[in-house]
Short mmCIF file of the C-alpha atoms (twelve columns), coordinates in Angstrom:
data_MODEL
# 
_entry.id   MODEL 
# 
loop_
_atom_site.group_PDB 
_atom_site.id 
_atom_site.type_symbol 
_atom_site.label_atom_id 
_atom_site.label_alt_id 
_atom_site.label_comp_id 
_atom_site.label_asym_id 
_atom_site.label_seq_id 
_atom_site.Cartn_x 
_atom_site.Cartn_y 
_atom_site.Cartn_z 
_atom_site.pdbx_PDB_model_num 
ATOM 1   C CA . MET A 1   14.582  -17.544 7.109   1 
ATOM 2   C CA . SER A 2   12.332  -14.473 6.762   1 
ATOM 3   C CA . ASN A 3   9.143   -14.886 4.677   1 
ATOM 4   C CA . ILE A 4   8.765   -11.638 2.728   1 
ATOM 5   C CA . TRP A 5   5.084   -12.303 2.234   1 
ATOM 6   C CA . LYS A 6   4.396   -12.442 5.971   1 
ATOM 7   C CA . ASP A 7   6.742   -9.580  6.754   1 
ATOM 8   C CA . GLY A 8   5.093   -7.187  4.228   1 
ATOM 9   C CA . MET A 9   1.461   -8.329  4.461   1 
ATOM 10  C CA . LEU A 10  1.328   -8.433  8.256   1 
ATOM 11  C CA . GLY A 11  3.040   -4.981  8.262   1 
ATOM 12  C CA . LEU A 12  0.357   -3.582  5.934   1 
ATOM 13  C CA . ILE A 13  -2.583  -5.214  7.772   1 
ATOM 14  C CA . VAL A 14  -1.417  -4.198  11.260  1 
ATOM 15  C CA . GLY A 15  -0.819  -0.570  10.075  1 
ATOM 16  C CA . ASP A 16  -4.260  -0.522  8.480   1 
ATOM 17  C CA . ALA A 17  -5.955  -1.892  11.672  1 
ATOM 18  C CA . LEU A 18  -4.148  0.694   13.829  1 
ATOM 19  C CA . GLY A 19  -5.560  3.511   11.715  1 
ATOM 20  C CA . VAL A 20  -9.198  2.271   11.257  1 
ATOM 21  C CA . PRO A 21  -10.473 3.626   14.668  1 
ATOM 22  C CA . VAL A 22  -9.166  7.150   14.057  1 
ATOM 23  C CA . GLU A 23  -9.752  7.545   10.326  1 
ATOM 24  C CA . PHE A 24  -10.784 11.126  9.449   1 
ATOM 25  C CA . MET A 25  -9.717  12.480  12.832  1 
ATOM 26  C CA . SER A 26  -7.552  15.610  12.562  1 
ATOM 27  C CA . ARG A 27  -3.905  15.873  13.446  1 
ATOM 28  C CA . THR A 28  -4.824  18.311  16.117  1 
ATOM 29  C CA . GLU A 29  -7.274  15.854  17.775  1 
ATOM 30  C CA . LEU A 30  -4.692  13.096  17.639  1 
ATOM 31  C CA . MET A 31  -1.994  15.287  19.184  1 
ATOM 32  C CA . LYS A 32  -4.308  15.678  22.252  1 
ATOM 33  C CA . ASN A 33  -5.063  11.887  22.295  1 
ATOM 34  C CA . PRO A 34  -2.476  10.047  20.243  1 
ATOM 35  C CA . VAL A 35  -2.749  6.338   19.199  1 
ATOM 36  C CA . THR A 36  -0.319  4.328   21.220  1 
ATOM 37  C CA . GLY A 37  -1.741  0.784   20.406  1 
ATOM 38  C CA . MET A 38  -4.653  -0.968  18.974  1 
ATOM 39  C CA . ARG A 39  -7.946  0.788   19.766  1 
ATOM 40  C CA . GLU A 40  -11.519 -0.389  19.389  1 
ATOM 41  C CA . TYR A 41  -14.723 1.279   18.059  1 
ATOM 42  C CA . GLY A 42  -13.971 4.878   17.069  1 
ATOM 43  C CA . THR A 43  -14.745 6.173   13.588  1 
ATOM 44  C CA . HIS A 44  -16.208 3.010   12.116  1 
ATOM 45  C CA . HIS A 45  -17.310 1.421   15.427  1 
ATOM 46  C CA . GLN A 46  -15.355 -1.731  14.905  1 
ATOM 47  C CA . PRO A 47  -13.683 -4.064  17.451  1 
ATOM 48  C CA . ARG A 48  -9.870  -3.856  18.116  1 
ATOM 49  C CA . GLY A 49  -7.831  -5.304  15.290  1 
ATOM 50  C CA . THR A 50  -10.311 -4.703  12.515  1 
ATOM 51  C CA . TRP A 51  -8.784  -3.941  9.130   1 
ATOM 52  C CA . SER A 52  -10.384 -2.105  6.225   1 
ATOM 53  C CA . ASP A 53  -10.595 -2.084  2.432   1 
ATOM 54  C CA . ASP A 54  -6.801  -1.557  2.142   1 
ATOM 55  C CA . SER A 55  -6.137  -5.067  3.576   1 
ATOM 56  C CA . SER A 56  -9.214  -6.670  2.038   1 
ATOM 57  C CA . MET A 57  -8.161  -5.623  -1.474  1 
ATOM 58  C CA . ALA A 58  -4.545  -6.602  -0.921  1 
ATOM 59  C CA . LEU A 59  -5.619  -9.979  0.435   1 
ATOM 60  C CA . ALA A 60  -7.922  -10.458 -2.541  1 
ATOM 61  C CA . GLU A 61  -4.951  -9.740  -4.869  1 
ATOM 62  C CA . LEU A 62  -2.738  -12.103 -2.897  1 
ATOM 63  C CA . ASP A 63  -5.312  -14.845 -2.985  1 
ATOM 64  C CA . SER A 64  -5.685  -14.412 -6.715  1 
ATOM 65  C CA . ILE A 65  -1.954  -14.666 -7.187  1 
ATOM 66  C CA . ARG A 66  -1.674  -17.791 -5.075  1 
ATOM 67  C CA . THR A 67  -4.643  -19.515 -6.656  1 
ATOM 68  C CA . VAL A 68  -4.034  -18.591 -10.371 1 
ATOM 69  C CA . GLY A 69  -0.196  -18.570 -10.043 1 
ATOM 70  C CA . THR A 70  0.139   -15.368 -12.072 1 
ATOM 71  C CA . ILE A 71  -1.284  -11.857 -12.490 1 
ATOM 72  C CA . ASP A 72  -4.819  -12.339 -13.805 1 
ATOM 73  C CA . TYR A 73  -6.658  -8.987  -14.118 1 
ATOM 74  C CA . THR A 74  -10.162 -10.567 -14.567 1 
ATOM 75  C CA . ASP A 75  -9.664  -12.897 -11.621 1 
ATOM 76  C CA . MET A 76  -8.631  -9.927  -9.517  1 
ATOM 77  C CA . MET A 77  -11.658 -7.865  -10.553 1 
ATOM 78  C CA . GLU A 78  -13.922 -10.773 -9.790  1 
ATOM 79  C CA . ARG A 79  -12.409 -11.081 -6.237  1 
ATOM 80  C CA . PHE A 80  -12.762 -7.289  -5.719  1 
ATOM 81  C CA . SER A 81  -16.386 -7.545  -6.857  1 
ATOM 82  C CA . ARG A 82  -17.067 -10.386 -4.353  1 
ATOM 83  C CA . TRP A 83  -15.433 -8.310  -1.657  1 
ATOM 84  C CA . CYS A 84  -17.631 -5.309  -2.493  1 
ATOM 85  C CA . MET A 85  -20.884 -7.179  -3.087  1 
ATOM 86  C CA . HIS A 86  -20.690 -10.065 -0.631  1 
ATOM 87  C CA . GLY A 87  -18.144 -9.080  1.993   1 
ATOM 88  C CA . GLU A 88  -15.458 -11.666 1.069   1 
ATOM 89  C CA . TYR A 89  -12.005 -10.841 2.324   1 
ATOM 90  C CA . THR A 90  -13.456 -8.720  5.219   1 
ATOM 91  C CA . PRO A 91  -13.246 -9.276  8.982   1 
ATOM 92  C CA . PHE A 92  -16.977 -9.640  9.475   1 
ATOM 93  C CA . GLY A 93  -18.532 -10.316 6.125   1 
ATOM 94  C CA . GLU A 94  -19.435 -6.660  5.307   1 
ATOM 95  C CA . VAL A 95  -17.692 -3.666  3.714   1 
ATOM 96  C CA . PHE A 96  -17.633 -0.567  5.948   1 
ATOM 97  C CA . ASP A 97  -15.187 1.542   3.951   1 
ATOM 98  C CA . ILE A 98  -14.736 1.838   0.168   1 
ATOM 99  C CA . GLY A 99  -13.186 4.633   -1.962  1 
ATOM 100 C CA . THR A 100 -15.257 6.528   -4.525  1 
ATOM 101 C CA . ALA A 101 -12.961 5.636   -7.467  1 
ATOM 102 C CA . THR A 102 -12.848 1.993   -6.533  1 
ATOM 103 C CA . SER A 103 -16.601 1.790   -6.200  1 
ATOM 104 C CA . ARG A 104 -16.994 3.469   -9.644  1 
ATOM 105 C CA . ALA A 105 -14.546 1.055   -11.253 1 
ATOM 106 C CA . LEU A 106 -16.379 -1.950  -9.818  1 
ATOM 107 C CA . MET A 107 -19.621 -0.607  -11.130 1 
ATOM 108 C CA . ASN A 108 -18.064 -0.210  -14.606 1 
ATOM 109 C CA . TYR A 109 -16.807 -3.734  -14.465 1 
ATOM 110 C CA . ALA A 110 -20.240 -5.018  -13.407 1 
ATOM 111 C CA . LYS A 111 -21.651 -3.227  -16.488 1 
ATOM 112 C CA . GLY A 112 -19.365 -5.364  -18.705 1 
ATOM 113 C CA . ILE A 113 -16.522 -2.945  -19.146 1 
ATOM 114 C CA . ALA A 114 -13.106 -4.770  -19.547 1 
ATOM 115 C CA . PRO A 115 -11.036 -4.921  -16.348 1 
ATOM 116 C CA . LEU A 116 -8.234  -2.656  -17.674 1 
ATOM 117 C CA . GLU A 117 -10.794 -0.202  -18.900 1 
ATOM 118 C CA . SER A 118 -12.727 0.035   -15.664 1 
ATOM 119 C CA . GLY A 119 -10.551 2.400   -13.592 1 
ATOM 120 C CA . GLY A 120 -10.957 6.194   -13.811 1 
ATOM 121 C CA . LYS A 121 -8.465  8.044   -16.072 1 
ATOM 122 C CA . THR A 122 -8.951  11.696  -15.143 1 
ATOM 123 C CA . GLU A 123 -6.753  13.840  -12.929 1 
ATOM 124 C CA . TRP A 124 -9.538  13.589  -10.253 1 
ATOM 125 C CA . ASP A 125 -9.033  9.837   -10.039 1 
ATOM 126 C CA . ASN A 126 -5.847  9.983   -8.149  1 
ATOM 127 C CA . GLY A 127 -6.862  8.789   -4.697  1 
ATOM 128 C CA . ASN A 128 -4.572  6.270   -3.000  1 
ATOM 129 C CA . GLY A 129 -6.884  3.252   -3.698  1 
ATOM 130 C CA . SER A 130 -4.402  1.355   -5.901  1 
ATOM 131 C CA . LEU A 131 -1.266  2.227   -4.073  1 
ATOM 132 C CA . MET A 132 -2.779  0.854   -0.771  1 
ATOM 133 C CA . ARG A 133 -3.112  -2.637  -2.361  1 
ATOM 134 C CA . ILE A 134 -0.093  -2.930  -4.705  1 
ATOM 135 C CA . LEU A 135 2.266   -4.612  -2.291  1 
ATOM 136 C CA . PRO A 136 1.297   -8.286  -3.193  1 
ATOM 137 C CA . VAL A 137 1.952   -7.543  -6.919  1 
ATOM 138 C CA . CYS A 138 5.299   -6.015  -6.021  1 
ATOM 139 C CA . LEU A 139 6.343   -9.028  -3.988  1 
ATOM 140 C CA . TYR A 140 5.131   -11.443 -6.764  1 
ATOM 141 C CA . LEU A 141 7.105   -9.539  -9.468  1 
ATOM 142 C CA . PHE A 142 10.216  -9.398  -7.152  1 
ATOM 143 C CA . GLU A 143 10.168  -13.143 -6.828  1 
ATOM 144 C CA . ARG A 144 9.295   -13.680 -10.445 1 
ATOM 145 C CA . GLN A 145 12.397  -11.751 -11.602 1 
ATOM 146 C CA . LYS A 146 14.523  -14.042 -9.571  1 
ATOM 147 C CA . LYS A 147 13.128  -17.134 -11.225 1 
ATOM 148 C CA . VAL A 148 12.593  -15.850 -14.781 1 
ATOM 149 C CA . CYS A 149 14.632  -13.306 -16.633 1 
ATOM 150 C CA . THR A 150 12.109  -10.578 -17.192 1 
ATOM 151 C CA . SER A 151 12.606  -7.005  -18.032 1 
ATOM 152 C CA . GLU A 152 11.721  -4.060  -15.758 1 
ATOM 153 C CA . ASN A 153 9.406   -2.776  -18.571 1 
ATOM 154 C CA . GLU A 154 7.359   -6.092  -18.148 1 
ATOM 155 C CA . SER A 155 7.127   -5.681  -14.427 1 
ATOM 156 C CA . ILE A 156 6.155   -2.084  -14.545 1 
ATOM 157 C CA . TYR A 157 3.589   -2.806  -17.221 1 
ATOM 158 C CA . MET A 158 1.834   -5.258  -14.811 1 
ATOM 159 C CA . ILE A 159 2.183   -2.740  -11.889 1 
ATOM 160 C CA . HIS A 160 0.470   -0.151  -14.041 1 
ATOM 161 C CA . ALA A 161 -2.176  -2.493  -15.276 1 
ATOM 162 C CA . VAL A 162 -3.102  -3.711  -11.720 1 
ATOM 163 C CA . SER A 163 -3.343  -0.099  -10.629 1 
ATOM 164 C CA . ALA A 164 -5.561  0.688   -13.640 1 
ATOM 165 C CA . LEU A 165 -8.220  -1.871  -12.510 1 
ATOM 166 C CA . THR A 166 -9.419  0.960   -10.245 1 
ATOM 167 C CA . HIS A 167 -6.980  3.969   -10.814 1 
ATOM 168 C CA . ALA A 168 -5.875  4.333   -14.362 1 
ATOM 169 C CA . HIS A 169 -4.375  7.834   -14.366 1 
ATOM 170 C CA . VAL A 170 -0.609  7.799   -14.939 1 
ATOM 171 C CA . ARG A 171 -0.002  9.671   -11.637 1 
ATOM 172 C CA . SER A 172 -1.497  6.721   -9.590  1 
ATOM 173 C CA . GLN A 173 0.335   4.221   -11.815 1 
ATOM 174 C CA . ILE A 174 3.656   6.031   -11.227 1 
ATOM 175 C CA . ALA A 175 3.030   5.950   -7.396  1 
ATOM 176 C CA . CYS A 176 2.596   2.209   -7.565  1 
ATOM 177 C CA . GLY A 177 5.738   1.928   -9.813  1 
ATOM 178 C CA . ILE A 178 7.736   3.985   -7.249  1 
ATOM 179 C CA . TYR A 179 6.390   1.710   -4.472  1 
ATOM 180 C CA . TYR A 180 7.687   -1.291  -6.458  1 
ATOM 181 C CA . PHE A 181 11.161  0.150   -6.690  1 
ATOM 182 C CA . LEU A 182 11.103  0.898   -2.963  1 
ATOM 183 C CA . VAL A 183 10.069  -2.704  -2.203  1 
ATOM 184 C CA . LYS A 184 12.867  -4.073  -4.374  1 
ATOM 185 C CA . ALA A 185 15.487  -1.784  -2.784  1 
ATOM 186 C CA . ILE A 186 14.451  -2.802  0.719   1 
ATOM 187 C CA . LEU A 187 14.752  -6.432  -0.132  1 
ATOM 188 C CA . GLU A 188 17.898  -6.383  -2.272  1 
ATOM 189 C CA . GLU A 189 20.104  -3.727  -0.800  1 
ATOM 190 C CA . GLU A 190 22.225  -3.529  2.310   1 
ATOM 191 C CA . GLY A 191 22.569  -0.725  4.837   1 
ATOM 192 C CA . SER A 192 20.225  1.688   6.508   1 
ATOM 193 C CA . LEU A 193 16.583  2.018   5.538   1 
ATOM 194 C CA . GLU A 194 17.193  5.550   4.331   1 
ATOM 195 C CA . ASN A 195 19.973  4.290   2.042   1 
ATOM 196 C CA . ARG A 196 17.855  1.586   0.635   1 
ATOM 197 C CA . LEU A 197 14.850  3.914   0.086   1 
ATOM 198 C CA . GLN A 198 17.110  6.389   -1.714  1 
ATOM 199 C CA . LYS A 199 18.330  3.699   -4.100  1 
ATOM 200 C CA . GLY A 200 14.769  2.646   -4.740  1 
ATOM 201 C CA . MET A 201 13.853  6.313   -5.556  1 
ATOM 202 C CA . ASP A 202 16.939  6.657   -7.825  1 
ATOM 203 C CA . ARG A 203 16.022  3.693   -9.845  1 
ATOM 204 C CA . ALA A 204 12.367  4.764   -10.056 1 
ATOM 205 C CA . TYR A 205 13.476  8.134   -11.353 1 
ATOM 206 C CA . GLN A 206 15.970  6.618   -13.767 1 
ATOM 207 C CA . TYR A 207 13.235  4.274   -15.104 1 
ATOM 208 C CA . TYR A 208 10.496  6.859   -15.562 1 
ATOM 209 C CA . ARG A 209 12.747  9.553   -17.009 1 
ATOM 210 C CA . GLN A 210 13.443  7.291   -20.006 1 
ATOM 211 C CA . ASP A 211 10.092  8.269   -21.392 1 
ATOM 212 C CA . LEU A 212 9.698   12.026  -22.016 1 
ATOM 213 C CA . SER A 213 5.880   11.656  -21.561 1 
ATOM 214 C CA . ASN A 214 6.514   10.817  -17.861 1 
ATOM 215 C CA . HIS A 215 8.489   13.978  -17.096 1 
ATOM 216 C CA . ARG A 216 5.478   16.155  -16.369 1 
ATOM 217 C CA . GLU A 217 3.891   13.601  -13.963 1 
ATOM 218 C CA . LEU A 218 7.227   12.927  -12.264 1 
ATOM 219 C CA . GLU A 219 7.146   16.629  -11.119 1 
ATOM 220 C CA . ASN A 220 4.404   15.573  -8.632  1 
ATOM 221 C CA . TYR A 221 6.938   13.364  -6.897  1 
ATOM 222 C CA . LYS A 222 9.976   15.810  -7.009  1 
ATOM 223 C CA . ARG A 223 10.057  16.215  -3.245  1 
ATOM 224 C CA . LEU A 224 10.936  12.487  -3.012  1 
ATOM 225 C CA . ALA A 225 13.983  12.685  -5.341  1 
ATOM 226 C CA . ASP A 226 16.426  13.612  -2.597  1 
ATOM 227 C CA . LEU A 227 15.338  11.866  0.608   1 
ATOM 228 C CA . SER A 228 17.953  13.567  2.791   1 
ATOM 229 C CA . GLU A 229 16.465  16.876  1.739   1 
ATOM 230 C CA . PHE A 230 12.862  15.596  2.011   1 
ATOM 231 C CA . LYS A 231 13.514  14.280  5.484   1 
ATOM 232 C CA . GLU A 232 14.136  17.874  6.702   1 
ATOM 233 C CA . ASN A 233 10.483  18.790  6.041   1 
ATOM 234 C CA . PRO A 234 8.714   19.434  9.368   1 
ATOM 235 C CA . LYS A 235 5.561   17.458  10.229  1 
ATOM 236 C CA . GLU A 236 3.523   20.587  9.167   1 
ATOM 237 C CA . GLY A 237 4.860   20.173  5.627   1 
ATOM 238 C CA . ILE A 238 3.507   16.587  5.334   1 
ATOM 239 C CA . LYS A 239 -0.098  16.131  4.221   1 
ATOM 240 C CA . SER A 240 -2.075  13.026  5.172   1 
ATOM 241 C CA . SER A 241 -4.982  13.209  2.809   1 
ATOM 242 C CA . GLY A 242 -6.264  10.452  0.460   1 
ATOM 243 C CA . TYR A 243 -4.454  11.974  -2.542  1 
ATOM 244 C CA . VAL A 244 -1.968  9.456   -3.803  1 
ATOM 245 C CA . VAL A 245 1.056   11.853  -3.744  1 
ATOM 246 C CA . ASP A 246 0.282   12.912  -0.231  1 
ATOM 247 C CA . THR A 247 0.043   9.319   0.941   1 
ATOM 248 C CA . LEU A 248 3.290   8.239   -0.630  1 
ATOM 249 C CA . GLU A 249 5.126   11.217  0.792   1 
ATOM 250 C CA . ALA A 250 3.653   10.738  4.274   1 
ATOM 251 C CA . ALA A 251 4.573   7.002   4.358   1 
ATOM 252 C CA . VAL A 252 8.145   7.657   3.190   1 
ATOM 253 C CA . TRP A 253 8.493   10.553  5.661   1 
ATOM 254 C CA . CYS A 254 7.440   8.324   8.560   1 
ATOM 255 C CA . LEU A 255 9.870   5.629   7.525   1 
ATOM 256 C CA . LEU A 256 12.727  8.221   7.450   1 
ATOM 257 C CA . HIS A 257 11.890  9.478   10.897  1 
ATOM 258 C CA . SER A 258 11.532  6.108   12.682  1 
ATOM 259 C CA . HIS A 259 13.821  3.408   13.948  1 
ATOM 260 C CA . SER A 260 11.343  0.584   14.356  1 
ATOM 261 C CA . TYR A 261 8.047   -0.872  12.847  1 
ATOM 262 C CA . LYS A 262 6.103   0.395   15.876  1 
ATOM 263 C CA . GLU A 263 7.436   3.899   15.676  1 
ATOM 264 C CA . THR A 264 6.782   4.067   11.957  1 
ATOM 265 C CA . VAL A 265 3.126   2.958   11.976  1 
ATOM 266 C CA . LEU A 266 2.245   5.023   15.072  1 
ATOM 267 C CA . MET A 267 3.738   8.087   13.518  1 
ATOM 268 C CA . ALA A 268 1.753   7.400   10.348  1 
ATOM 269 C CA . VAL A 269 -1.636  7.005   11.936  1 
ATOM 270 C CA . ASN A 270 -1.062  10.010  14.208  1 
ATOM 271 C CA . LEU A 271 -0.751  12.225  11.142  1 
ATOM 272 C CA . GLY A 272 -4.579  12.063  11.071  1 
ATOM 273 C CA . GLU A 273 -7.039  12.060  8.134   1 
ATOM 274 C CA . ASP A 274 -6.541  9.021   5.944   1 
ATOM 275 C CA . THR A 275 -4.913  7.085   8.867   1 
ATOM 276 C CA . ASP A 276 -5.642  3.536   7.786   1 
ATOM 277 C CA . THR A 277 -4.202  3.846   4.336   1 
ATOM 278 C CA . ILE A 278 -1.101  5.792   5.391   1 
ATOM 279 C CA . GLY A 279 -0.563  3.199   8.190   1 
ATOM 280 C CA . ALA A 280 -0.929  0.375   5.531   1 
ATOM 281 C CA . VAL A 281 1.389   1.924   2.981   1 
ATOM 282 C CA . ALA A 282 4.085   2.762   5.534   1 
ATOM 283 C CA . GLY A 283 3.485   -0.486  7.405   1 
ATOM 284 C CA . GLY A 284 3.967   -2.685  4.310   1 
ATOM 285 C CA . LEU A 285 7.479   -1.245  3.733   1 
ATOM 286 C CA . ALA A 286 8.316   -1.194  7.437   1 
ATOM 287 C CA . GLY A 287 7.256   -4.848  7.696   1 
ATOM 288 C CA . LEU A 288 9.663   -5.754  4.918   1 
ATOM 289 C CA . TYR A 289 12.534  -3.944  6.588   1 
ATOM 290 C CA . TYR A 290 11.997  -4.723  10.297  1 
ATOM 291 C CA . LYS A 291 10.461  -8.199  9.473   1 
ATOM 292 C CA . GLU A 292 7.596   -10.085 11.208  1 
ATOM 293 C CA . GLU A 293 9.524   -10.267 14.484  1 
ATOM 294 C CA . GLY A 294 9.772   -6.535  14.503  1 
ATOM 295 C CA . ILE A 295 6.050   -6.110  14.538  1 
ATOM 296 C CA . PRO A 296 4.542   -6.065  18.102  1 
ATOM 297 C CA . GLN A 297 3.132   -9.537  18.628  1 
ATOM 298 C CA . GLU A 298 0.350   -8.165  20.751  1 
ATOM 299 C CA . TRP A 299 -0.877  -6.288  17.703  1 
ATOM 300 C CA . ILE A 300 -0.754  -9.299  15.465  1 
ATOM 301 C CA . GLN A 301 -2.528  -11.386 18.059  1 
ATOM 302 C CA . VAL A 302 -5.620  -9.076  18.058  1 
ATOM 303 C CA . LEU A 303 -6.036  -8.974  14.261  1 
ATOM 304 C CA . GLN A 304 -9.501  -10.095 13.344  1 
ATOM 305 C CA . ARG A 305 -9.506  -13.342 11.436  1 
ATOM 306 C CA . ARG A 306 -5.810  -13.748 12.265  1 
ATOM 307 C CA . GLU A 307 -5.877  -17.472 11.662  1 
ATOM 308 C CA . TRP A 308 -7.373  -17.149 8.223   1 
ATOM 309 C CA . ILE A 309 -4.808  -14.376 7.327   1 
ATOM 310 C CA . GLU A 310 -1.941  -16.657 8.353   1 
ATOM 311 C CA . GLU A 311 -3.483  -19.529 6.332   1 
ATOM 312 C CA . VAL A 312 -3.611  -17.408 3.237   1 
ATOM 313 C CA . LEU A 313 -0.018  -16.211 3.859   1 
ATOM 314 C CA . GLN A 314 1.254   -19.816 4.308   1 
ATOM 315 C CA . GLY A 315 -0.184  -20.741 0.919   1 
ATOM 316 C CA . ILE A 316 1.759   -18.238 -1.119  1 
# 
């Protein structure tokens, strides 16, 4: 029987590691020399299979959930702080990549600001730093709803709160909420990946449209409302920056244009720019759909600290 935690998290970490060596490279550069497998060195001069802050923060969240048994915002911030300050949850005991908004939020927390008040709330605080790590929370809430009769409002409140630890603007929170609905649809529905993703988007729109205050922010995601139409966008119409809307669009576009895990993440990282995060965001969803056996084993085998990752995943 499939283990959704291993499917999703390995999908995320492998996608992240594929993108690390080419982060910040342009699409034009990668068209000339596309990524076809795990590379070494490159942008951050790291060995093959090295993962970045995307995986570190997701693993910190996962470890918090498995240790505490629930969503504990303070515990998560403590683990994020230990990652940032002491290199915990990293491949080699040091942080080589951290987003500006995340760094600022952790500094706020270190000054004594409450966890849910630490993240930036302005329109300029809409990088992809909470979307990249939200998968473990989505999986926890998916399983929790099966065991305990909880409302969607309660789940979305927690999704938004975990985003707010570093990214508290509603646009980033909605991106994480949409991702949650996509995760649920992949796991619950039958049929093609495109069909499942569309059902997830429909439910996300249905949920957020209930509150009139969300309507303006939902406009930022209007291209994703109809995925058959969105799919027709050429690659030139897909941005791969660190802006949260661009990242979610790029990840979904790659999923719609691929027929395997491998094809999805290679397409994602070859878009260029924020390659590790787009690889991680697309890879998490692709892992859930194609499952662990769909991820190239040679890529999993070269992940740094692979045994430790698998130990953490077995404990959830």
